[in-house]
Structure formats: structure tokens, C-alpha cells
GROMACS .gro file of C-alpha atoms in nm:
model
  368
    1MET     CA    1   6.120   6.072  19.615
    2GLN     CA    2   6.148   5.824  19.330
    3GLU     CA    3   6.198   5.537  19.574
    4GLU     CA    4   5.909   5.654  19.791
    5TYR     CA    5   5.666   5.650  19.500
    6MET     CA    6   5.792   5.315  19.375
    7ARG     CA    7   5.754   5.165  19.724
    8ARG     CA    8   5.395   5.281  19.718
    9ALA     CA    9   5.353   5.104  19.384
   10VAL     CA   10   5.499   4.785  19.539
   11GLN     CA   11   5.250   4.808  19.826
   12LEU     CA   12   4.966   4.842  19.581
   13ALA     CA   13   5.086   4.547  19.373
   14GLN     CA   14   5.076   4.320  19.678
   15LYS     CA   15   4.701   4.371  19.705
   16GLY     CA   16   4.660   4.149  19.401
   17ILE     CA   17   4.812   3.841  19.571
   18GLY     CA   18   4.601   3.534  19.503
   19ARG     CA   19   4.389   3.698  19.234
   20VAL     CA   20   4.601   3.770  18.926
   21ASN     CA   21   4.771   3.437  18.845
   22PRO     CA   22   4.911   3.356  18.596
   23ASN     CA   23   4.959   3.729  18.539
   24PRO     CA   24   5.218   3.922  18.740
   25LEU     CA   25   5.157   4.145  19.041
   26VAL     CA   26   5.183   4.508  18.929
   27GLY     CA   27   5.128   4.844  19.097
   28ALA     CA   28   5.128   5.194  18.946
   29VAL     CA   29   5.135   5.549  19.083
   30VAL     CA   30   5.080   5.873  18.887
   31VAL     CA   31   5.258   6.180  19.028
   32LYS     CA   32   5.219   6.543  18.916
   33GLU     CA   33   5.408   6.834  19.072
   34GLY     CA   34   5.488   6.628  19.380
   35ARG     CA   35   5.131   6.504  19.434
   36ILE     CA   36   4.989   6.157  19.379
   37ILE     CA   37   4.695   6.210  19.144
   38GLY     CA   38   4.618   5.846  19.064
   39GLU     CA   39   4.714   5.495  19.166
   40GLY     CA   40   4.611   5.142  19.088
   41TYR     CA   41   4.708   4.776  19.081
   42HIS     CA   42   4.624   4.466  18.883
   43ALA     CA   43   4.347   4.333  19.103
   44CYS     CA   44   4.218   4.026  18.919
   45TYR     CA   45   4.312   3.816  18.615
   46GLY     CA   46   4.140   3.953  18.307
   47GLU     CA   47   4.064   4.292  18.460
   48LEU     CA   48   4.235   4.629  18.402
   49HIS     CA   49   4.613   4.639  18.433
   50ALA     CA   50   4.772   4.858  18.700
   51GLU     CA   51   4.846   5.152  18.468
   52ARG     CA   52   4.492   5.174  18.332
   53LYS     CA   53   4.353   5.129  18.685
   54ALA     CA   54   4.567   5.423  18.798
   55PHE     CA   55   4.445   5.637  18.508
   56ALA     CA   56   4.085   5.547  18.594
   57SER     CA   57   4.140   5.694  18.942
   58LEU     CA   58   4.292   6.026  18.829
   59THR     CA   59   4.191   6.333  19.027
   60GLU     CA   60   4.318   6.569  18.756
   61ASP     CA   61   4.466   6.573  18.404
   62ALA     CA   62   4.775   6.351  18.382
   63ALA     CA   63   4.942   6.550  18.101
   64GLY     CA   64   5.303   6.616  18.200
   65ALA     CA   65   5.286   6.378  18.498
   66ASP     CA   66   5.522   6.098  18.598
   67LEU     CA   67   5.426   5.731  18.615
   68TYR     CA   68   5.585   5.483  18.855
   69VAL     CA   69   5.515   5.119  18.768
   70THR     CA   70   5.666   4.805  18.919
   71LEU     CA   71   5.686   4.613  18.589
   72GLU     CA   72   5.757   4.719  18.231
   73PRO     CA   73   5.426   4.827  18.071
   74CYS     CA   74   5.276   4.580  17.825
   75CYS     CA   75   5.267   4.670  17.457
   76HIS     CA   76   5.050   4.391  17.314
   77TYR     CA   77   4.683   4.300  17.302
   78GLY     CA   78   4.571   4.028  17.545
   79LYS     CA   79   4.265   4.032  17.765
   80GLN     CA   80   4.336   4.405  17.791
   81PRO     CA   81   4.473   4.654  17.533
   82PRO     CA   82   4.836   4.772  17.558
   83CYS     CA   83   4.920   4.988  17.858
   84THR     CA   84   5.182   5.175  17.652
   85GLN     CA   85   4.897   5.305  17.437
   86ALA     CA   86   4.719   5.448  17.742
   87ILE     CA   87   5.041   5.603  17.879
   88ILE     CA   88   5.103   5.784  17.551
   89GLN     CA   89   4.741   5.900  17.524
   90GLN     CA   90   4.748   6.040  17.879
   91GLY     CA   91   5.046   6.261  17.796
   92ILE     CA   92   5.276   6.114  18.062
   93ARG     CA   93   5.618   6.283  18.057
   94ASN     CA   94   5.838   6.039  18.255
   95VAL     CA   95   5.798   5.668  18.327
   96TYR     CA   96   5.991   5.497  18.606
   97VAL     CA   97   6.001   5.115  18.581
   98GLY     CA   98   6.102   4.863  18.849
   99SER     CA   99   6.129   4.519  18.687
  100ASP     CA  100   6.195   4.418  18.328
  101ASP     CA  101   5.923   4.198  18.180
  102PRO     CA  102   6.069   3.866  18.051
  103ASN     CA  103   5.752   3.788  17.855
  104PRO     CA  104   5.865   3.761  17.491
  105LEU     CA  105   5.560   3.967  17.392
  106VAL     CA  106   5.705   4.257  17.593
  107ALA     CA  107   6.074   4.210  17.688
  108GLY     CA  108   6.196   4.564  17.621
  109LYS     CA  109   5.943   4.643  17.349
  110GLY     CA  110   5.721   4.835  17.590
  111ILE     CA  111   6.007   5.061  17.700
  112ARG     CA  112   6.118   5.113  17.339
  113GLN     CA  113   5.766   5.205  17.232
  114LEU     CA  114   5.741   5.470  17.504
  115ARG     CA  115   6.079   5.618  17.418
  116GLU     CA  116   5.988   5.633  17.050
  117ALA     CA  117   5.685   5.837  17.154
  118GLY     CA  118   5.915   6.092  17.320
  119ILE     CA  119   5.860   5.975  17.679
  120HIS     CA  120   6.161   5.962  17.912
  121VAL     CA  121   6.190   5.612  18.063
  122GLU     CA  122   6.410   5.520  18.357
  123THR     CA  123   6.445   5.152  18.441
  124GLN     CA  124   6.554   4.941  18.741
  125VAL     CA  125   6.409   5.178  19.002
  126LEU     CA  126   6.399   4.970  19.324
  127LYS     CA  127   6.454   4.670  19.100
  128GLU     CA  128   6.521   4.418  19.379
  129GLU     CA  129   6.203   4.508  19.566
  130CYS     CA  130   5.998   4.498  19.247
  131ASP     CA  131   6.155   4.168  19.137
  132ARG     CA  132   6.055   4.011  19.471
  133LEU     CA  133   5.691   4.060  19.375
  134ASN     CA  134   5.701   3.812  19.088
  135PRO     CA  135   5.934   3.510  19.119
  136VAL     CA  136   5.641   3.286  19.026
  137PHE     CA  137   5.561   3.482  18.710
  138PHE     CA  138   5.926   3.512  18.605
  139HIS     CA  139   5.981   3.136  18.641
  140TYR     CA  140   5.654   3.042  18.473
  141ILE     CA  141   5.697   3.275  18.174
  142ALA     CA  142   6.052   3.146  18.120
  143THR     CA  143   5.985   2.772  18.159
  144GLY     CA  144   5.612   2.715  18.110
  145THR     CA  145   5.613   2.510  18.432
  146PRO     CA  146   5.499   2.597  18.786
  147TYR     CA  147   5.725   2.757  19.046
  148VAL     CA  148   5.733   2.494  19.323
  149VAL     CA  149   5.759   2.583  19.692
  150MET     CA  150   5.840   2.288  19.919
  151LYS     CA  151   5.688   2.350  20.261
  152TYR     CA  152   5.703   2.148  20.581
  153ALA     CA  153   5.678   2.190  20.957
  154MET     CA  154   5.918   2.012  21.190
  155SER     CA  155   6.044   1.999  21.545
  156LEU     CA  156   6.380   2.139  21.651
  157ASP     CA  157   6.527   1.790  21.614
  158GLY     CA  158   6.401   1.756  21.256
  159LYS     CA  159   6.085   1.544  21.298
  160THR     CA  160   5.764   1.618  21.106
  161ALA     CA  161   5.565   1.395  21.345
  162CYS     CA  162   5.608   1.190  21.658
  163GLU     CA  163   5.695   0.820  21.626
  164THR     CA  164   5.322   0.750  21.667
  165GLY     CA  165   5.255   0.950  21.350
  166ASN     CA  166   5.077   1.224  21.544
  167SER     CA  167   5.156   1.563  21.387
  168ARG     CA  168   4.875   1.787  21.514
  169TRP     CA  169   5.009   2.032  21.574
  170VAL     CA  170   5.382   2.066  21.525
  171THR     CA  171   5.370   2.446  21.502
  172GLY     CA  172   5.150   2.707  21.667
  173GLU     CA  173   4.851   2.898  21.534
  174ILE     CA  174   5.045   3.198  21.405
  175ALA     CA  175   5.265   2.978  21.186
  176ARG     CA  176   4.964   2.781  21.063
  177ASN     CA  177   4.787   3.104  20.968
  178HIS     CA  178   5.094   3.206  20.771
  179VAL     CA  179   5.065   2.883  20.571
  180GLN     CA  180   4.713   2.985  20.472
  181LYS     CA  181   4.853   3.305  20.318
  182VAL     CA  182   5.091   3.095  20.112
  183ARG     CA  183   4.804   2.869  20.000
  184ASN     CA  184   4.617   3.179  19.889
  185ALA     CA  185   4.917   3.313  19.696
  186LEU     CA  186   4.991   3.002  19.491
  187THR     CA  187   4.758   2.857  19.228
  188GLY     CA  188   4.805   2.490  19.321
  189ILE     CA  189   4.879   2.269  19.620
  190MET     CA  190   5.023   1.919  19.581
  191VAL     CA  191   5.046   1.613  19.805
  192GLY     CA  192   5.117   1.244  19.761
  193VAL     CA  193   4.853   0.973  19.790
  194GLN     CA  194   4.998   0.861  20.123
  195THR     CA  195   4.903   1.197  20.275
  196VAL     CA  196   4.548   1.150  20.144
  197LEU     CA  197   4.529   0.798  20.291
  198GLN     CA  198   4.666   0.903  20.629
  199ASP     CA  199   4.510   1.246  20.683
  200ASP     CA  200   4.215   1.276  20.440
  201PRO     CA  201   4.286   1.652  20.400
  202ARG     CA  202   4.074   1.915  20.225
  203LEU     CA  203   4.375   2.132  20.127
  204THR     CA  204   4.167   2.449  20.124
  205CYS     CA  205   4.266   2.806  20.207
  206ARG     CA  206   4.127   2.892  20.550
  207MET     CA  207   4.189   3.266  20.555
  208GLU     CA  208   3.918   3.528  20.525
  209GLY     CA  209   3.870   3.623  20.162
  210GLY     CA  210   4.124   3.362  20.054
  211ARG     CA  211   4.128   3.163  19.731
  212ASN     CA  212   4.131   2.785  19.734
  213PRO     CA  213   4.422   2.643  19.535
  214VAL     CA  214   4.380   2.370  19.276
  215ARG     CA  215   4.435   2.043  19.470
  216ILE     CA  216   4.682   1.803  19.306
  217VAL     CA  217   4.748   1.445  19.419
  218CYS     CA  218   5.039   1.235  19.296
  219ASP     CA  219   4.883   0.888  19.290
  220SER     CA  220   5.065   0.646  19.062
  221GLN     CA  221   4.821   0.354  19.102
  222LEU     CA  222   4.496   0.550  19.161
  223ARG     CA  223   4.462   0.452  19.526
  224THR     CA  224   4.286   0.772  19.633
  225PRO     CA  225   3.959   0.663  19.801
  226LEU     CA  226   3.646   0.779  19.623
  227GLU     CA  227   3.517   0.874  19.969
  228ALA     CA  228   3.814   1.107  20.033
  229GLN     CA  229   3.726   1.469  20.103
  230LEU     CA  230   3.930   1.581  19.802
  231VAL     CA  231   3.715   1.367  19.572
  232GLN     CA  232   3.387   1.450  19.742
  233THR     CA  233   3.448   1.827  19.711
  234ALA     CA  234   3.598   1.822  19.359
  235LYS     CA  235   3.284   1.972  19.206
  236GLU     CA  236   3.334   2.286  19.415
  237ILE     CA  237   3.716   2.301  19.422
  238PRO     CA  238   3.925   2.198  19.120
  239THR     CA  239   4.106   1.871  19.191
  240VAL     CA  240   4.364   1.690  18.980
  241ILE     CA  241   4.518   1.345  19.017
  242GLY     CA  242   4.850   1.278  18.847
  243THR     CA  243   4.889   0.907  18.778
  244THR     CA  244   5.057   0.641  18.565
  245CYS     CA  245   4.740   0.427  18.564
  246LYS     CA  246   4.591   0.407  18.215
  247ASP     CA  247   4.287   0.196  18.304
  248PRO     CA  248   3.994   0.396  18.155
  249ARG     CA  249   3.738   0.237  18.388
  250ARG     CA  250   3.928   0.338  18.701
  251GLN     CA  251   3.987   0.685  18.564
  252GLU     CA  252   3.617   0.725  18.484
  253GLU     CA  253   3.521   0.669  18.849
  254TYR     CA  254   3.711   0.987  18.937
  255ARG     CA  255   3.599   1.184  18.635
  256LYS     CA  256   3.235   1.116  18.723
  257ARG     CA  257   3.313   1.294  19.049
  258HIS     CA  258   3.466   1.594  18.869
  259VAL     CA  259   3.830   1.497  18.935
  260GLU     CA  260   4.064   1.564  18.643
  261ILE     CA  261   4.310   1.286  18.559
  262LEU     CA  262   4.654   1.361  18.413
  263VAL     CA  263   4.858   1.062  18.301
  264THR     CA  264   5.237   1.051  18.278
  265GLU     CA  265   5.476   0.775  18.185
  266PRO     CA  266   5.623   0.605  18.493
  267ARG     CA  267   5.957   0.719  18.628
  268ASN     CA  268   6.106   0.472  18.875
  269GLY     CA  269   5.757   0.326  18.908
  270ARG     CA  270   5.600   0.658  19.002
  271VAL     CA  271   5.450   0.966  18.840
  272ASP     CA  272   5.705   1.151  18.628
  273LEU     CA  273   5.701   1.486  18.806
  274ARG     CA  274   5.866   1.672  18.520
  275GLN     CA  275   5.598   1.556  18.278
  276LEU     CA  276   5.331   1.644  18.532
  277MET     CA  277   5.471   1.996  18.576
  278LYS     CA  278   5.454   2.052  18.200
  279GLN     CA  279   5.092   1.941  18.192
  280LEU     CA  280   5.000   2.160  18.489
  281GLY     CA  281   5.177   2.457  18.333
  282GLN     CA  282   4.967   2.415  18.019
  283LYS     CA  283   4.662   2.454  18.245
  284LYS     CA  284   4.793   2.793  18.366
  285ILE     CA  285   4.894   2.659  18.707
  286ASP     CA  286   5.194   2.886  18.757
  287GLY     CA  287   5.285   2.806  19.117
  288ILE     CA  288   5.250   2.506  19.348
  289LEU     CA  289   5.280   2.464  19.724
  290LEU     CA  290   5.427   2.119  19.781
  291GLU     CA  291   5.285   1.987  20.110
  292GLY     CA  292   5.379   1.625  20.062
  293GLY     CA  293   5.555   1.386  20.291
  294GLY     CA  294   5.921   1.290  20.284
  295THR     CA  295   5.887   1.054  19.987
  296LEU     CA  296   5.723   1.309  19.756
  297ASN     CA  297   5.966   1.579  19.871
  298GLN     CA  298   6.260   1.355  19.786
  299SER     CA  299   6.114   1.274  19.444
  300ALA     CA  300   6.053   1.642  19.374
  301LEU     CA  301   6.409   1.735  19.465
  302GLU     CA  302   6.549   1.453  19.252
  303ALA     CA  303   6.331   1.564  18.960
  304GLY     CA  304   6.468   1.917  18.993
  305ILE     CA  305   6.126   2.080  19.011
  306VAL     CA  306   6.168   2.260  19.349
  307GLN     CA  307   6.266   2.628  19.344
  308HIS     CA  308   6.207   2.735  19.704
  309VAL     CA  309   6.194   2.578  20.052
  310MET     CA  310   5.988   2.698  20.350
  311ALA     CA  311   6.068   2.519  20.677
  312TYR     CA  312   5.849   2.605  20.976
  313ILE     CA  313   6.042   2.506  21.289
  314ALA     CA  314   5.881   2.460  21.630
  315PRO     CA  315   6.080   2.487  21.958
  316LYS     CA  316   6.003   2.125  22.044
  317LEU     CA  317   6.209   1.807  22.065
  318PHE     CA  318   6.023   1.488  21.969
  319GLY     CA  319   6.300   1.230  21.999
  320GLY     CA  320   6.243   0.885  21.855
  321TYR     CA  321   6.416   0.713  21.564
  322GLY     CA  322   6.348   0.975  21.297
  323LYS     CA  323   6.080   0.778  21.117
  324TYR     CA  324   5.914   1.100  21.002
  325SER     CA  325   6.156   1.325  20.817
  326PRO     CA  326   6.088   1.616  20.578
  327VAL     CA  327   6.289   1.441  20.307
  328THR     CA  328   6.337   1.063  20.297
  329GLY     CA  329   6.466   0.822  20.033
  330GLN     CA  330   6.825   0.714  19.991
  331GLY     CA  331   6.948   1.069  20.031
  332ALA     CA  332   7.289   1.220  19.958
  333ALA     CA  333   7.594   0.996  19.991
  334SER     CA  334   7.804   1.284  20.127
  335PRO     CA  335   7.744   1.643  20.247
  336GLU     CA  336   7.883   1.773  19.918
  337GLU     CA  337   7.610   1.592  19.725
  338GLY     CA  338   7.319   1.751  19.909
  339TRP     CA  339   7.095   2.014  19.753
  340LEU     CA  340   7.258   2.347  19.821
  341CYS     CA  341   7.033   2.635  19.922
  342GLU     CA  342   7.095   3.010  19.916
  343ASN     CA  343   6.940   3.350  19.986
  344GLY     CA  344   6.820   3.249  20.330
  345LYS     CA  345   6.589   3.454  20.548
  346LEU     CA  346   6.430   3.406  20.888
  347LEU     CA  347   6.088   3.515  21.013
  348GLN     CA  348   5.963   3.486  21.370
  349LEU     CA  349   5.604   3.356  21.387
  350GLY     CA  350   5.505   3.356  21.750
  351ARG     CA  351   5.709   3.086  21.923
  352ASP     CA  352   5.801   2.927  21.589
  353ILE     CA  353   6.039   3.040  21.317
  354LEU     CA  354   6.020   3.017  20.940
  355LEU     CA  355   6.340   2.952  20.747
  356GLU     CA  356   6.323   3.018  20.373
  357TYR     CA  357   6.581   2.937  20.106
  358ASP     CA  358   6.604   2.917  19.729
  359ILE     CA  359   6.739   2.599  19.581
  360GLN     CA  360   7.070   2.709  19.428
  361ASN     CA  361   7.048   2.812  19.061
  362SER     CA  362   6.667   2.834  19.080
  363SER     CA  363   6.439   3.136  19.042
  364GLN     CA  364   6.424   3.437  19.269
  365ALA     CA  365   6.301   3.426  19.626
  366PHE     CA  366   5.934   3.373  19.700
  367GLY     CA  367   5.784   3.562  19.989
  368ILE     CA  368   5.457   3.655  20.158
   0.00000   0.00000   0.00000
């Protein structure tokens, strides 16, 4: 039954997707004499944590009950008081934990505090399933930089567009709707200036009840048109331009339109993506969906900022000379020098398929 209750806690945790960043997704279930008497999840950043939400829903006294929680309970004061304090006060007898919390403010201290209070604590219950909830949080708390998901759609012969440049639509509606779920789940979305010049996108989340990500443009020379939709809607939806241009007058034109400017030193004549990731991390942007073209994708891979790849593949053959590729640039000199991926999985999305991989030696798998 332990696994059954923890799976319920995982299901609850998933309800917080798109609302809790940069906090982790957490679910909790209170069980007494074989009955669930309370359950909760972290629903929104700054609001009650999962354990306190579960206690708020209790249908009877929790004294002597068991608590199942997907992540080690916090033991420090933040926007909310420590959950360990509430667990002890409620008289919980046993606590079953899924994932360890790598946050230095917790990192085993929560479990130790409960044990010192005489509570039996069992760890690593359905650990893999619980860990899959929070690859973004685990990476962000360890590095201070966003977890980057490189996403693209391509034909069966590896083209992201026809030779004419026409790319609407490579994949079908079901796959495109899935992308909206990913946009909702991650705090930021990033493209290169060339995408802005060619497509003039809005980069919003078009799912019911979804959250718009922070829009980020890599624009070394500040070529983004002031008339672009991203600039025109920056007052309503946070928008950031990463640039190497230090001209205060040019920067001011964007700032007057509510666009935030982040400046990095140039790297090979372009925005230094590692510097940019550090700056974005400081702004609590914990995860980014990279929807750039082949040039930005190549730069991101070379900079070592990509943790996960999502390739939506349509059962179409475009032909042509391969002008539009998911990753361009000079590329690997030999197969052995390519970026090795691991932990692959496949999802059928209507007529299309989604292939997902982690970049080897990166964080855990991301999933929706």
C-alpha cells in the first residue's frame, strides 16, 4: 500500500505544474488505519506547502497517522514556516519520503529533525517516480542556472522547414498542443533574433488556464524591431533581450516599452549564453524552453547549457538540400564527437512522435 499512497501523492504534485516555480512540485497524503484522511499539494509559489495543505484538509485527528510526501519536508523558514514543525505538532507517527531535497537549507536536516522528534522516517519510497517530478528544481538548486530544454519539430528526413522556409505546420495539432503544455511548465522560453525577424512570434502559452512564460530573445546587436509582437506586448508579458550591445540610447528604446535588457560580454561575436543563464537564474527563471533555430541550438549545445532534447517528428519527407536543420554550424568532425544523449523515451502524439533524451551527464529527465 505504501506505493499506492505515494503514487497518489505524485498525482497530486503534478497539479502544481506551471504554478510553483522556482519551488519544487510536491504532493502529500495523510493515511490513518488504511484510510486517506487528508491530502494536498503545493499549488502556487508562496502559498502553503503540500504537507500543510494536506493537514488543512483533514477529516479527522491526524495523531498516530502516516504521512506520504514526494519530497523531504522543509525545516526552515521561507515564505512558509517549516513543514517539519507542522508534522510534529500533528502527532504523525510515520513519514514516508520519495525524493531527497538537495536544497542546502534542507538536505537531510528535515529527516533528521523528524527522527529526533521520535517519528519513524522511511526514505526513497518510489524514488524514481518522485525524482521525475523535479528535474528542473534539482538542476536549478544545484547550479543556480535554468534547466534548458531544446525543442524542435522536423520532418522524417530531418528538415525543420521546406526549402522555401515554410514551416507551418510541420507537425499536427496534437503535437502542437503538447508543446503548449511544455510552455506552461517552464518559466521561460528563448529564441534567437532571427526567429523574431522571420516569424514575429508571440511565444505565449495557448492552453486553457496556462501560464505565459517569460519571453527571452538572444539579440547580440539589438536588431529586434520595436514593432515586433514581443516588444508590443512586453507590458503584459515579461520580455527579456539578451545582448552584447552597450549603447544606452538603443537600450532605452526597449526599456521604454517594458522590455528588460541583459548585457553579456561577447563570445564569438554573440551573446555569451553561460553568462546569460547566470543572470536569468538570478531572476528566478529556473527552466527554459529553447525554441530557437539551428544557429541558436548549436550555440547552446556548444555552451553546454542544454540538459534535455525534445524532438517532435512528423511522418513527412520534405526533400531539398537541408537548408533548415535543427542544429547548424560547423558541427561535429566525426560521429564520436557528437553530443551523446541517453535515457530516451518515445511518445505517440496522433500521427507524430515525440523523442526525448537527456544530454549525457546532465540532469534527470524532464517530462510532461
